[in-house]
Amino acid sequence: MTRFDTITTQLAAQAIELPSWAFGNSGTRFKVFSTPGTPRTIQEKIADAAQVNEYTGLAPKVALHIPWDKVDDYAALRDYAGERGLALGTVNSNTFQDDAYKFGSLTHTDAAVRQKAIDHHFECIDIMHATGSADLKIWLADGTNYPGQGDIRGRQDRLAASLGAIYARLGDSQRLVLEYKFFEPAFYHTDVPDWGTSYAQVAALGDKALVCLDTGHHAPGTNIEFIVAQLLRLGKLGSFDFNSRFYADDDLIVGAADPFQLFRILYEVIRGDGFGPDSTVAFMLDQCHNVEDKIPGQIRSVLNVQEMTARALLIDREALTAAQESGDVLGANGLLMDAFYTDVRGDLAAWRESRGLAADPMVAYAASGYQQQVAADRVGGTQAGWGA
Amino acid sequence: MTRFDTITTQLAAQAIELPSWAFGNSGTRFKVFSTPGTPRTIQEKIADAAQVNEYTGLAPKVALHIPWDKVDDYAALRDYAGERGLALGTVNSNTFQDDAYKFGSLTHTDAAVRQKAIDHHFECIDIMHATGSADLKIWLADGTNYPGQGDIRGRQDRLAASLGAIYARLGDSQRLVLEYKFFEPAFYHTDVPDWGTSYAQVAALGDKALVCLDTGHHAPGTNIEFIVAQLLRLGKLGSFDFNSRFYADDDLIVGAADPFQLFRILYEVIRGDGFGPDSTVAFMLDQCHNVEDKIPGQIRSVLNVQEMTARALLIDREALTAAQESGDVLGANGLLMDAFYTDVRGDLAAWRESRGLAADPMVAYAASGYQQQVAADRVGGTQAGWGA
Amino acid sequence: MTRFDTITTQLAAQAIELPSWAFGNSGTRFKVFSTPGTPRTIQEKIADAAQVNEYTGLAPKVALHIPWDKVDDYAALRDYAGERGLALGTVNSNTFQDDAYKFGSLTHTDAAVRQKAIDHHFECIDIMHATGSADLKIWLADGTNYPGQGDIRGRQDRLAASLGAIYARLGDSQRLVLEYKFFEPAFYHTDVPDWGTSYAQVAALGDKALVCLDTGHHAPGTNIEFIVAQLLRLGKLGSFDFNSRFYADDDLIVGAADPFQLFRILYEVIRGDGFGPDSTVAFMLDQCHNVEDKIPGQIRSVLNVQEMTARALLIDREALTAAQESGDVLGANGLLMDAFYTDVRGDLAAWRESRGLAADPMVAYAASGYQQQVAADRVGGTQAGWGA
Amino acid sequence: MTRFDTITTQLAAQAIELPSWAFGNSGTRFKVFSTPGTPRTIQEKIADAAQVNEYTGLAPKVALHIPWDKVDDYAALRDYAGERGLALGTVNSNTFQDDAYKFGSLTHTDAAVRQKAIDHHFECIDIMHATGSADLKIWLADGTNYPGQGDIRGRQDRLAASLGAIYARLGDSQRLVLEYKFFEPAFYHTDVPDWGTSYAQVAALGDKALVCLDTGHHAPGTNIEFIVAQLLRLGKLGSFDFNSRFYADDDLIVGAADPFQLFRILYEVIRGDGFGPDSTVAFMLDQCHNVEDKIPGQIRSVLNVQEMTARALLIDREALTAAQESGDVLGANGLLMDAFYTDVRGDLAAWRESRGLAADPMVAYAASGYQQQVAADRVGGTQAGWGA
């Protein structure tokens, strides 16, 4: 039994949720490029997501974004996904694209606007009941652009009250995860800018409220694996939004900018019992494929998570603890680096094949002709993007 | 003669160029909010810009963005502006919104795409001849999102060649200013990321090529006034794009995020002879008014520059030099701070009135009814934004 | 009654604690410059601190650092200070200079080292009883330089246990304030890197444990006034360590790097009822005067805090709320800026004189001859610094 | 012939210069920890450096720091090194530890201080003649802590003049490399803060003046490989100071913080012909081993550079160019990542053995007993550090 063999059971249980919006067009404030074959509907997004799962076996769920993915019949959508081997996952609310939210949503000074935003979340909870989704994810664009524009303290109090109303509506098996973000779209202050704020808010709500950690939403230099360890310790890590960044919230493919950071994050997940059958941490992607192909972009992403998980699982934790306790700095660091530098790709390919999957999912997808097919089929209509 | 009286001659010569696009809608990748009264045409933008100049006497020029501001008859546009007391200023090119530029423009590996981008600049130069504009500003969105996506070195060489072709087309009294930007819209590498790159490129072109410094385009913590001093020393500071930032390229009102920084920048401008009748440095705004009113936003901006210029002019430079040379750290710093903390607003208001301008341009504009008028008049059509 | 007159009662109650170590030499890892007249003993530091209070009336307390300020008889030290009009303030512990702490103190894997660090805090508490100090401040240098060197999660658990032991020893009227710091001296991970960690740790301890916010201990771009507002809202803002920074933990004179930020911070303090007779927030300086004179550096610092407090108190909060609620972005921001740009120095000088203080404390101190006197008197011995 | 076999000739020519000061004690402003066996003299530092070369075959040169490494007889020192298989490399000047330099050295307003600093460099050049060193490295600590403290522009002019005097003294085969640094020990402005400044200064000097790039001396988020590509393109990359950082100038083991970044840097070195027999780029380490063992720290460092060089050499550049030119973003990135994820350690171990070196230098050094021997032998005296 090789070292790799000892971790395959754990790897087999890995599941990563795909964001429906990753299959639509995205871009910057300067330009959104479109590409042939881009889905026009949530059904086409789900079909694309099914491709990712077919070749990797890693992505059995698709997260929805409301209203971008609104349909008349969610039970039918659930069946549609089910037929393609997928479940519907986290429901993401949107309180940043309605004109009413120009100066805030859950934090707005106007009670009517706050209620509108709360009602939107009630609608999302209704959808969750229909789709069987467990998690309601709230990413709040609320904030201000200029000092004095808003009352930071008052907004925080109103946020607490609004979240309380939403929380009270959750079903017994439903959860609320509150995402934090350093900045953007607001440029002076953000109402949930850091893990401390998200933690303080969800701690006040109750056990079904947790923090969502988006790996791209931190200040430069932030040690993200520390936050992972801390939130797991506090019992409040609800979910991940995986992506990567060089500068701001770049939303690049997870592991693309700093693979070693992804490795360290996954190590702390494992160390803190956030990985495995007993964990309730949800692993999601949240990415933009502005210039690269979208389906292969998602395949590459889940493979990156899998490869780094394998490396992190290979760390000799007993030896690591011994080195740490003896003050052997280079020895302890060396044990981590040894696992990081181990090339697990061959073992993973063989193991994939043993499970009836493609040895190289990227190559297999490219050879499948799917991309050419959808490019030919999906003519006319409006390609999906962030606005529709 | 008060201390303030000694600087009014210098203040009277101050001129700040307004960007036509500041009067259109702008926003983030998440949402562009529209507002009643937003211009539909370049003529309406110019009419709005004329308001800024009418109340402040500070903004006699409007910069154009091609193709957003394309018209059939630029001579007529020049006359239209002239009738409103304005000249047409810098022409800004755009090589980031055509599908052909997905992987680069002046740096593209495909010679045909590069030629297309070069031709666009030839067109801009033709427009400059018609409008009487002196400066061609090139801000390049070129870059890559993933390591390996492009050949950094090869792109730099192609950039040099493309710029050379454009430079050769300039008229005798025309200049090329090359703007640099730390990141966005590209997230891994940007082809002109820093002043060093812009300087190296324009130095290779010749005397008519200079650097454009956008105050929002630097890494966190960058000492911008140092760059101002250095570029003036090297004779290569062509122009400013004024705005302010807390995080990334926020494009907020100049002076809004860090007024002390604006003061320090303007001091180095003055110190390095970049201000005044003999200076060839162009002062422009480049801002986005995502959530605030646009015309008052521009009025506020030029006033901020004026107020900080006044403060910087008030510095007792003789005493400062003496303190610096004697190693009196607190004394030297105190001289700077004394000027910064001096409230020049009353003096400026009185001086404005003495010149037939409104004492408080913000109040005067608000009282004018112009905003209500254009909101009523400008019904129908498509509001201007970055896409049109 | 002028607008300024309305705030003098509030200003009169302001008190800022001085750090004893600001009067000793400090520097960087590259060099510590010494200066004539630098104190050799805690008594001389207190004498210097008394100068700051004499000319400003703002600094009635001196914080101690143990072991740097250890004496045999703390009651005598208290009397010594009292005779000079000062009380002894916060006691700062030191767990970063003993060889035993190379790999951690309160977080160390070795129970004996942890106990040594805990015992040091017990000693500090004993000193507090003797000096009458209310607050025990813990800034922890614990952390690691290389990934894998330590077990982030285990260290956090041990920190909680160690803090628990210290907390249990506090007297009824004593408090523990836990300072957080982004990085330095550790370069990979810091055990208390952010306000969230400090908050989570002190919340688990009880009501007498609070967060200490050092204004220089954040990631680039962090909105510090948001944290102030949040901690006041959560009832957990114990104290400030005031200083300023351009890059890292520069420990410059408070307000020197970004006066507008200091203004915004003080506004949130006032907005959140952290200022005034009913507030329990302690205001301290924590600075290094590497190249500037130390006593004038401290005078400048407390004046900066006073001047910015005055400006923040001048904000028309009623009008601000109205502007905020009506979505008047420029109006709301303008109200803040109006207060910030108001030159309060003349009013403050007159008010100081009316209270028997020097109109210009910087000038008065310089004219006093104290600096020349101590330079002449303090010959021989070892100048105080961080190591002694 | 395997893929690895194709790159061994290139690897065999690799040489990395060790800094003498890496073998002495170092730390932060808070504490410098000492360790048994730390050298007391430059001879002992050289003996330690020889160990690194003995086990790796990668480190045939030692850089000196003047005055820390001053001796009476440099020819004897050269021989001493030669007997241990080492040459003396770059000479590093020091203008930051003399009291005269408190407010600057080459930039000081006082001509006498500038001359003192220039004379120190003349002395360094004399030493270079005696040691056979080719490069004079100037890292300048000059800068200011407070706005106004110094005249940024005037300092730059004086710097140019001072460098001109030093440059004129260089021998025909000697070079001057000017290092830039973002900040520290100065906290407001640094006189050579970025590559642009270093480039502008050395370009004005002549062909024998080049830029030194320290990988830890950049603003957060800076794309360092871009600078490498640019400086090679401009013919001005003189040397590297390798180390790594998470936050500031952490001076950690190269490759420790972000191995992927080191890989990208080395790829641009190779791409730009900065590696190999025809290159004049000098590769040096500049690190601090504050908490880890020093000799193994240096061994680990040169191995990291070697391993990453091997990976970068393995990139299929032909395929990469094809992918880049066809706009295949994921394909091009995948080619880079494939090389990065290739585990070259086994091949390198076998190749080392084939050359008579230890397969695992870390293990071989640990087994040698050298560390225990020097700890036993080096008793008494003063351990070397930055101050001596």
mmCIF file of N, CA and C in Angstrom, chain B residues 35-120:
data_model
loop_
_atom_site.group_PDB
_atom_site.id
_atom_site.type_symbol
_atom_site.label_atom_id
_atom_site.label_comp_id
_atom_site.label_asym_id
_atom_site.label_seq_id
_atom_site.Cartn_x
_atom_site.Cartn_y
_atom_site.Cartn_z
ATOM 1 N N THR B 35 -28.895 58.105 -13.706
ATOM 2 C CA THR B 35 -29.535 59.230 -13.001
ATOM 3 C C THR B 35 -30.215 60.131 -14.016
ATOM 4 N N PRO B 36 -31.305 60.772 -13.598
ATOM 5 C CA PRO B 36 -32.002 61.704 -14.482
ATOM 6 C C PRO B 36 -31.069 62.830 -14.909
ATOM 7 N N GLY B 37 -31.140 63.223 -16.154
ATOM 8 C CA GLY B 37 -30.356 64.351 -16.625
ATOM 9 C C GLY B 37 -28.998 63.981 -17.180
ATOM 10 N N THR B 38 -28.639 62.718 -17.109
ATOM 11 C CA THR B 38 -27.343 62.307 -17.636
ATOM 12 C C THR B 38 -27.290 62.573 -19.148
ATOM 13 N N PRO B 39 -26.187 63.136 -19.638
ATOM 14 C CA PRO B 39 -26.056 63.456 -21.064
ATOM 15 C C PRO B 39 -26.216 62.222 -21.950
ATOM 16 N N ARG B 40 -26.736 62.469 -23.129
ATOM 17 C CA ARG B 40 -26.849 61.407 -24.125
ATOM 18 C C ARG B 40 -25.787 61.579 -25.206
ATOM 19 N N THR B 41 -25.231 62.776 -25.315
ATOM 20 C CA THR B 41 -24.297 63.081 -26.401
ATOM 21 C C THR B 41 -23.082 63.829 -25.860
ATOM 22 N N ILE B 42 -22.053 63.914 -26.691
ATOM 23 C CA ILE B 42 -20.876 64.680 -26.308
ATOM 24 C C ILE B 42 -21.225 66.161 -26.164
ATOM 25 N N GLN B 43 -22.176 66.600 -26.946
ATOM 26 C CA GLN B 43 -22.569 68.010 -26.806
ATOM 27 C C GLN B 43 -23.148 68.257 -25.410
ATOM 28 N N GLU B 44 -23.981 67.348 -24.956
ATOM 29 C CA GLU B 44 -24.558 67.529 -23.618
ATOM 30 C C GLU B 44 -23.486 67.411 -22.532
ATOM 31 N N LYS B 45 -22.512 66.554 -22.769
ATOM 32 C CA LYS B 45 -21.417 66.467 -21.800
ATOM 33 C C LYS B 45 -20.672 67.806 -21.735
ATOM 34 N N ILE B 46 -20.428 68.377 -22.901
ATOM 35 C CA ILE B 46 -19.721 69.664 -22.938
ATOM 36 C C ILE B 46 -20.542 70.754 -22.252
ATOM 37 N N ALA B 47 -21.830 70.707 -22.462
ATOM 38 C CA ALA B 47 -22.692 71.699 -21.796
ATOM 39 C C ALA B 47 -22.562 71.561 -20.275
ATOM 40 N N ASP B 48 -22.511 70.334 -19.805
ATOM 41 C CA ASP B 48 -22.354 70.110 -18.362
ATOM 42 C C ASP B 48 -20.988 70.586 -17.884
ATOM 43 N N ALA B 49 -19.961 70.277 -18.673
ATOM 44 C CA ALA B 49 -18.612 70.707 -18.299
ATOM 45 C C ALA B 49 -18.542 72.229 -18.211
ATOM 46 N N ALA B 50 -19.276 72.893 -19.090
ATOM 47 C CA ALA B 50 -19.272 74.363 -19.072
ATOM 48 C C ALA B 50 -19.816 74.899 -17.758
ATOM 49 N N GLN B 51 -20.721 74.167 -17.146
ATOM 50 C CA GLN B 51 -21.234 74.570 -15.835
ATOM 51 C C GLN B 51 -20.120 74.591 -14.799
ATOM 52 N N VAL B 52 -19.288 73.579 -14.843
ATOM 53 C CA VAL B 52 -18.189 73.496 -13.883
ATOM 54 C C VAL B 52 -17.285 74.713 -14.019
ATOM 55 N N ASN B 53 -16.991 75.055 -15.252
ATOM 56 C CA ASN B 53 -16.119 76.208 -15.488
ATOM 57 C C ASN B 53 -16.808 77.515 -15.133
ATOM 58 N N GLU B 54 -18.104 77.580 -15.401
ATOM 59 C CA GLU B 54 -18.827 78.826 -15.129
ATOM 60 C C GLU B 54 -18.758 79.206 -13.651
ATOM 61 N N TYR B 55 -18.868 78.216 -12.788
ATOM 62 C CA TYR B 55 -18.910 78.518 -11.362
ATOM 63 C C TYR B 55 -17.538 78.552 -10.689
ATOM 64 N N THR B 56 -16.545 77.958 -11.354
ATOM 65 C CA THR B 56 -15.233 77.872 -10.697
ATOM 66 C C THR B 56 -14.138 78.642 -11.436
ATOM 67 N N GLY B 57 -14.308 78.839 -12.715
ATOM 68 C CA GLY B 57 -13.251 79.479 -13.493
ATOM 69 C C GLY B 57 -11.989 78.650 -13.584
ATOM 70 N N LEU B 58 -12.124 77.381 -13.287
ATOM 71 C CA LEU B 58 -10.950 76.519 -13.194
ATOM 72 C C LEU B 58 -10.827 75.492 -14.305
ATOM 73 N N ALA B 59 -11.876 75.343 -15.110
ATOM 74 C CA ALA B 59 -11.941 74.164 -15.973
ATOM 75 C C ALA B 59 -12.230 74.534 -17.420
ATOM 76 N N PRO B 60 -11.256 75.112 -18.098
ATOM 77 C CA PRO B 60 -11.514 75.622 -19.449
ATOM 78 C C PRO B 60 -11.402 74.583 -20.562
ATOM 79 N N LYS B 61 -11.145 73.334 -20.225
ATOM 80 C CA LYS B 61 -10.965 72.319 -21.268
ATOM 81 C C LYS B 61 -11.724 71.045 -20.936
ATOM 82 N N VAL B 62 -12.129 70.358 -22.013
ATOM 83 C CA VAL B 62 -12.764 69.049 -21.863
ATOM 84 C C VAL B 62 -11.978 68.022 -22.668
ATOM 85 N N ALA B 63 -11.622 66.922 -22.016
ATOM 86 C CA ALA B 63 -10.921 65.839 -22.699
ATOM 87 C C ALA B 63 -11.938 64.922 -23.376
ATOM 88 N N LEU B 64 -11.570 64.431 -24.543
ATOM 89 C CA LEU B 64 -12.460 63.534 -25.288
ATOM 90 C C LEU B 64 -11.977 62.088 -25.195
ATOM 91 N N HIS B 65 -12.924 61.182 -25.345
ATOM 92 C CA HIS B 65 -12.597 59.761 -25.369
ATOM 93 C C HIS B 65 -13.144 59.180 -26.677
ATOM 94 N N ILE B 66 -12.233 58.618 -27.464
ATOM 95 C CA ILE B 66 -12.640 58.068 -28.759
ATOM 96 C C ILE B 66 -12.662 56.549 -28.660
ATOM 97 N N PRO B 67 -13.734 55.873 -29.010
ATOM 98 C CA PRO B 67 -14.858 56.335 -29.823
ATOM 99 C C PRO B 67 -16.061 56.868 -29.049
ATOM 100 N N TRP B 68 -16.029 56.919 -27.722
ATOM 101 C CA TRP B 68 -17.244 57.325 -27.009
ATOM 102 C C TRP B 68 -17.759 58.690 -27.462
ATOM 103 N N ASP B 69 -16.825 59.570 -27.813
ATOM 104 C CA ASP B 69 -17.215 60.946 -28.152
ATOM 105 C C ASP B 69 -17.090 61.247 -29.645
ATOM 106 N N LYS B 70 -17.135 60.225 -30.450
ATOM 107 C CA LYS B 70 -16.998 60.444 -31.895
ATOM 108 C C LYS B 70 -18.155 61.275 -32.452
ATOM 109 N N VAL B 71 -17.781 62.191 -33.336
ATOM 110 C CA VAL B 71 -18.810 62.962 -34.057
ATOM 111 C C VAL B 71 -18.373 63.036 -35.517
ATOM 112 N N ASP B 72 -19.271 63.497 -36.369
ATOM 113 C CA ASP B 72 -18.929 63.627 -37.778
ATOM 114 C C ASP B 72 -18.072 64.855 -38.033
ATOM 115 N N ASP B 73 -18.341 65.898 -37.260
ATOM 116 C CA ASP B 73 -17.686 67.170 -37.556
ATOM 117 C C ASP B 73 -17.006 67.723 -36.294
ATOM 118 N N TYR B 74 -15.691 67.502 -36.205
ATOM 119 C CA TYR B 74 -14.978 67.930 -35.001
ATOM 120 C C TYR B 74 -14.771 69.441 -34.953
ATOM 121 N N ALA B 75 -14.708 70.059 -36.123
ATOM 122 C CA ALA B 75 -14.596 71.519 -36.132
ATOM 123 C C ALA B 75 -15.855 72.132 -35.524
ATOM 124 N N ALA B 76 -16.977 71.538 -35.864
ATOM 125 C CA ALA B 76 -18.237 72.023 -35.294
ATOM 126 C C ALA B 76 -18.269 71.791 -33.782
ATOM 127 N N LEU B 77 -17.733 70.667 -33.378
ATOM 128 C CA LEU B 77 -17.706 70.374 -31.946
ATOM 129 C C LEU B 77 -16.813 71.384 -31.217
ATOM 130 N N ARG B 78 -15.712 71.683 -31.859
ATOM 131 C CA ARG B 78 -14.794 72.671 -31.292
ATOM 132 C C ARG B 78 -15.506 74.029 -31.142
ATOM 133 N N ASP B 79 -16.268 74.383 -32.154
ATOM 134 C CA ASP B 79 -17.014 75.645 -32.077
ATOM 135 C C ASP B 79 -18.065 75.579 -30.973
ATOM 136 N N TYR B 80 -18.732 74.442 -30.907
ATOM 137 C CA TYR B 80 -19.775 74.259 -29.887
ATOM 138 C C TYR B 80 -19.186 74.484 -28.495
ATOM 139 N N ALA B 81 -18.017 73.885 -28.280
ATOM 140 C CA ALA B 81 -17.340 74.056 -26.986
ATOM 141 C C ALA B 81 -16.919 75.512 -26.806
ATOM 142 N N GLY B 82 -16.350 76.067 -27.845
ATOM 143 C CA GLY B 82 -15.871 77.433 -27.769
ATOM 144 C C GLY B 82 -16.970 78.415 -27.393
ATOM 145 N N GLU B 83 -18.154 78.185 -27.932
ATOM 146 C CA GLU B 83 -19.273 79.060 -27.591
ATOM 147 C C GLU B 83 -19.620 78.993 -26.103
ATOM 148 N N ARG B 84 -19.255 77.907 -25.497
ATOM 149 C CA ARG B 84 -19.516 77.741 -24.060
ATOM 150 C C ARG B 84 -18.261 78.029 -23.218
ATOM 151 N N GLY B 85 -17.280 78.626 -23.859
ATOM 152 C CA GLY B 85 -16.087 79.026 -23.120
ATOM 153 C C GLY B 85 -15.066 77.926 -22.911
ATOM 154 N N LEU B 86 -15.215 76.847 -23.627
ATOM 155 C CA LEU B 86 -14.323 75.705 -23.424
ATOM 156 C C LEU B 86 -13.516 75.379 -24.670
ATOM 157 N N ALA B 87 -12.345 74.830 -24.451
ATOM 158 C CA ALA B 87 -11.561 74.248 -25.536
ATOM 159 C C ALA B 87 -11.608 72.726 -25.404
ATOM 160 N N LEU B 88 -11.342 72.051 -26.498
ATOM 161 C CA LEU B 88 -11.262 70.593 -26.432
ATOM 162 C C LEU B 88 -9.829 70.210 -26.094
ATOM 163 N N GLY B 89 -9.680 69.304 -25.148
ATOM 164 C CA GLY B 89 -8.353 68.973 -24.641
ATOM 165 C C GLY B 89 -7.839 67.635 -25.126
ATOM 166 N N THR B 90 -7.226 66.936 -24.212
ATOM 167 C CA THR B 90 -6.593 65.658 -24.503
ATOM 168 C C THR B 90 -7.549 64.680 -25.191
ATOM 169 N N VAL B 91 -7.027 63.981 -26.182
ATOM 170 C CA VAL B 91 -7.801 62.910 -26.818
ATOM 171 C C VAL B 91 -7.332 61.570 -26.244
ATOM 172 N N ASN B 92 -8.284 60.836 -25.706
ATOM 173 C CA ASN B 92 -8.002 59.542 -25.100
ATOM 174 C C ASN B 92 -8.398 58.419 -26.053
ATOM 175 N N SER B 93 -7.476 57.527 -26.303
ATOM 176 C CA SER B 93 -7.777 56.399 -27.183
ATOM 177 C C SER B 93 -8.405 55.261 -26.381
ATOM 178 N N ASN B 94 -8.963 54.312 -27.094
ATOM 179 C CA ASN B 94 -9.634 53.173 -26.451
ATOM 180 C C ASN B 94 -9.295 51.909 -27.212
ATOM 181 N N THR B 95 -8.498 51.059 -26.593
ATOM 182 C CA THR B 95 -8.184 49.778 -27.240
ATOM 183 C C THR B 95 -8.567 48.614 -26.330
ATOM 184 N N PHE B 96 -9.660 48.824 -25.603
ATOM 185 C CA PHE B 96 -10.046 47.757 -24.665
ATOM 186 C C PHE B 96 -11.478 47.268 -24.833
ATOM 187 N N GLN B 97 -12.195 47.830 -25.771
ATOM 188 C CA GLN B 97 -13.599 47.409 -25.855
ATOM 189 C C GLN B 97 -13.955 46.714 -27.152
ATOM 190 N N ASP B 98 -12.999 46.578 -28.039
ATOM 191 C CA ASP B 98 -13.261 45.844 -29.264
ATOM 192 C C ASP B 98 -12.920 44.368 -29.017
ATOM 193 N N ASP B 99 -13.736 43.478 -29.551
ATOM 194 C CA ASP B 99 -13.496 42.044 -29.342
ATOM 195 C C ASP B 99 -12.100 41.622 -29.795
ATOM 196 N N ALA B 100 -11.579 42.347 -30.779
ATOM 197 C CA ALA B 100 -10.247 41.996 -31.300
ATOM 198 C C ALA B 100 -9.163 42.127 -30.238
ATOM 199 N N TYR B 101 -9.433 42.942 -29.220
ATOM 200 C CA TYR B 101 -8.390 43.248 -28.231
ATOM 201 C C TYR B 101 -8.444 42.347 -26.999
ATOM 202 N N LYS B 102 -9.150 41.260 -27.094
ATOM 203 C CA LYS B 102 -9.293 40.374 -25.925
ATOM 204 C C LYS B 102 -7.926 39.984 -25.353
ATOM 205 N N PHE B 103 -6.965 39.749 -26.213
ATOM 206 C CA PHE B 103 -5.642 39.327 -25.740
ATOM 207 C C PHE B 103 -4.557 40.388 -25.976
ATOM 208 N N GLY B 104 -4.987 41.613 -26.131
ATOM 209 C CA GLY B 104 -4.004 42.686 -26.297
ATOM 210 C C GLY B 104 -4.307 43.561 -27.502
ATOM 211 N N SER B 105 -3.690 44.738 -27.529
ATOM 212 C CA SER B 105 -3.884 45.645 -28.658
ATOM 213 C C SER B 105 -2.501 46.003 -29.253
ATOM 214 N N LEU B 106 -1.861 46.990 -28.692
ATOM 215 C CA LEU B 106 -0.532 47.375 -29.202
ATOM 216 C C LEU B 106 0.522 46.301 -28.924
ATOM 217 N N THR B 107 0.203 45.371 -28.056
ATOM 218 C CA THR B 107 1.147 44.308 -27.679
ATOM 219 C C THR B 107 0.773 42.957 -28.255
ATOM 220 N N HIS B 108 -0.310 42.883 -29.000
ATOM 221 C CA HIS B 108 -0.848 41.596 -29.467
ATOM 222 C C HIS B 108 0.179 40.842 -30.315
ATOM 223 N N THR B 109 0.139 39.535 -30.272
ATOM 224 C CA THR B 109 1.057 38.751 -31.114
ATOM 225 C C THR B 109 0.685 38.853 -32.593
ATOM 226 N N ASP B 110 -0.550 39.145 -32.880
ATOM 227 C CA ASP B 110 -1.023 39.222 -34.262
ATOM 228 C C ASP B 110 -0.785 40.634 -34.807
ATOM 229 N N ALA B 111 0.019 40.718 -35.858
ATOM 230 C CA ALA B 111 0.367 42.021 -36.433
ATOM 231 C C ALA B 111 -0.872 42.777 -36.912
ATOM 232 N N ALA B 112 -1.872 42.058 -37.336
ATOM 233 C CA ALA B 112 -3.080 42.714 -37.841
ATOM 234 C C ALA B 112 -3.820 43.419 -36.710
ATOM 235 N N VAL B 113 -3.845 42.797 -35.557
ATOM 236 C CA VAL B 113 -4.505 43.436 -34.411
ATOM 237 C C VAL B 113 -3.699 44.655 -33.967
ATOM 238 N N ARG B 114 -2.403 44.504 -33.937
ATOM 239 C CA ARG B 114 -1.571 45.660 -33.567
ATOM 240 C C ARG B 114 -1.812 46.820 -34.541
ATOM 241 N N GLN B 115 -1.887 46.498 -35.827
ATOM 242 C CA GLN B 115 -2.078 47.563 -36.816
ATOM 243 C C GLN B 115 -3.430 48.225 -36.628
ATOM 244 N N LYS B 116 -4.419 47.413 -36.292
ATOM 245 C CA LYS B 116 -5.755 47.974 -36.023
ATOM 246 C C LYS B 116 -5.680 48.989 -34.874
ATOM 247 N N ALA B 117 -4.940 48.621 -33.855
ATOM 248 C CA ALA B 117 -4.804 49.517 -32.693
ATOM 249 C C ALA B 117 -3.981 50.751 -33.047
ATOM 250 N N ILE B 118 -2.964 50.553 -33.844
ATOM 251 C CA ILE B 118 -2.159 51.700 -34.294
ATOM 252 C C ILE B 118 -3.019 52.632 -35.147
ATOM 253 N N ASP B 119 -3.789 52.039 -36.040
ATOM 254 C CA ASP B 119 -4.665 52.846 -36.900
ATOM 255 C C ASP B 119 -5.647 53.661 -36.064
ATOM 256 N N HIS B 120 -6.135 53.058 -35.007
ATOM 257 C CA HIS B 120 -7.047 53.798 -34.124
ATOM 258 C C HIS B 120 -6.357 55.043 -33.576
#
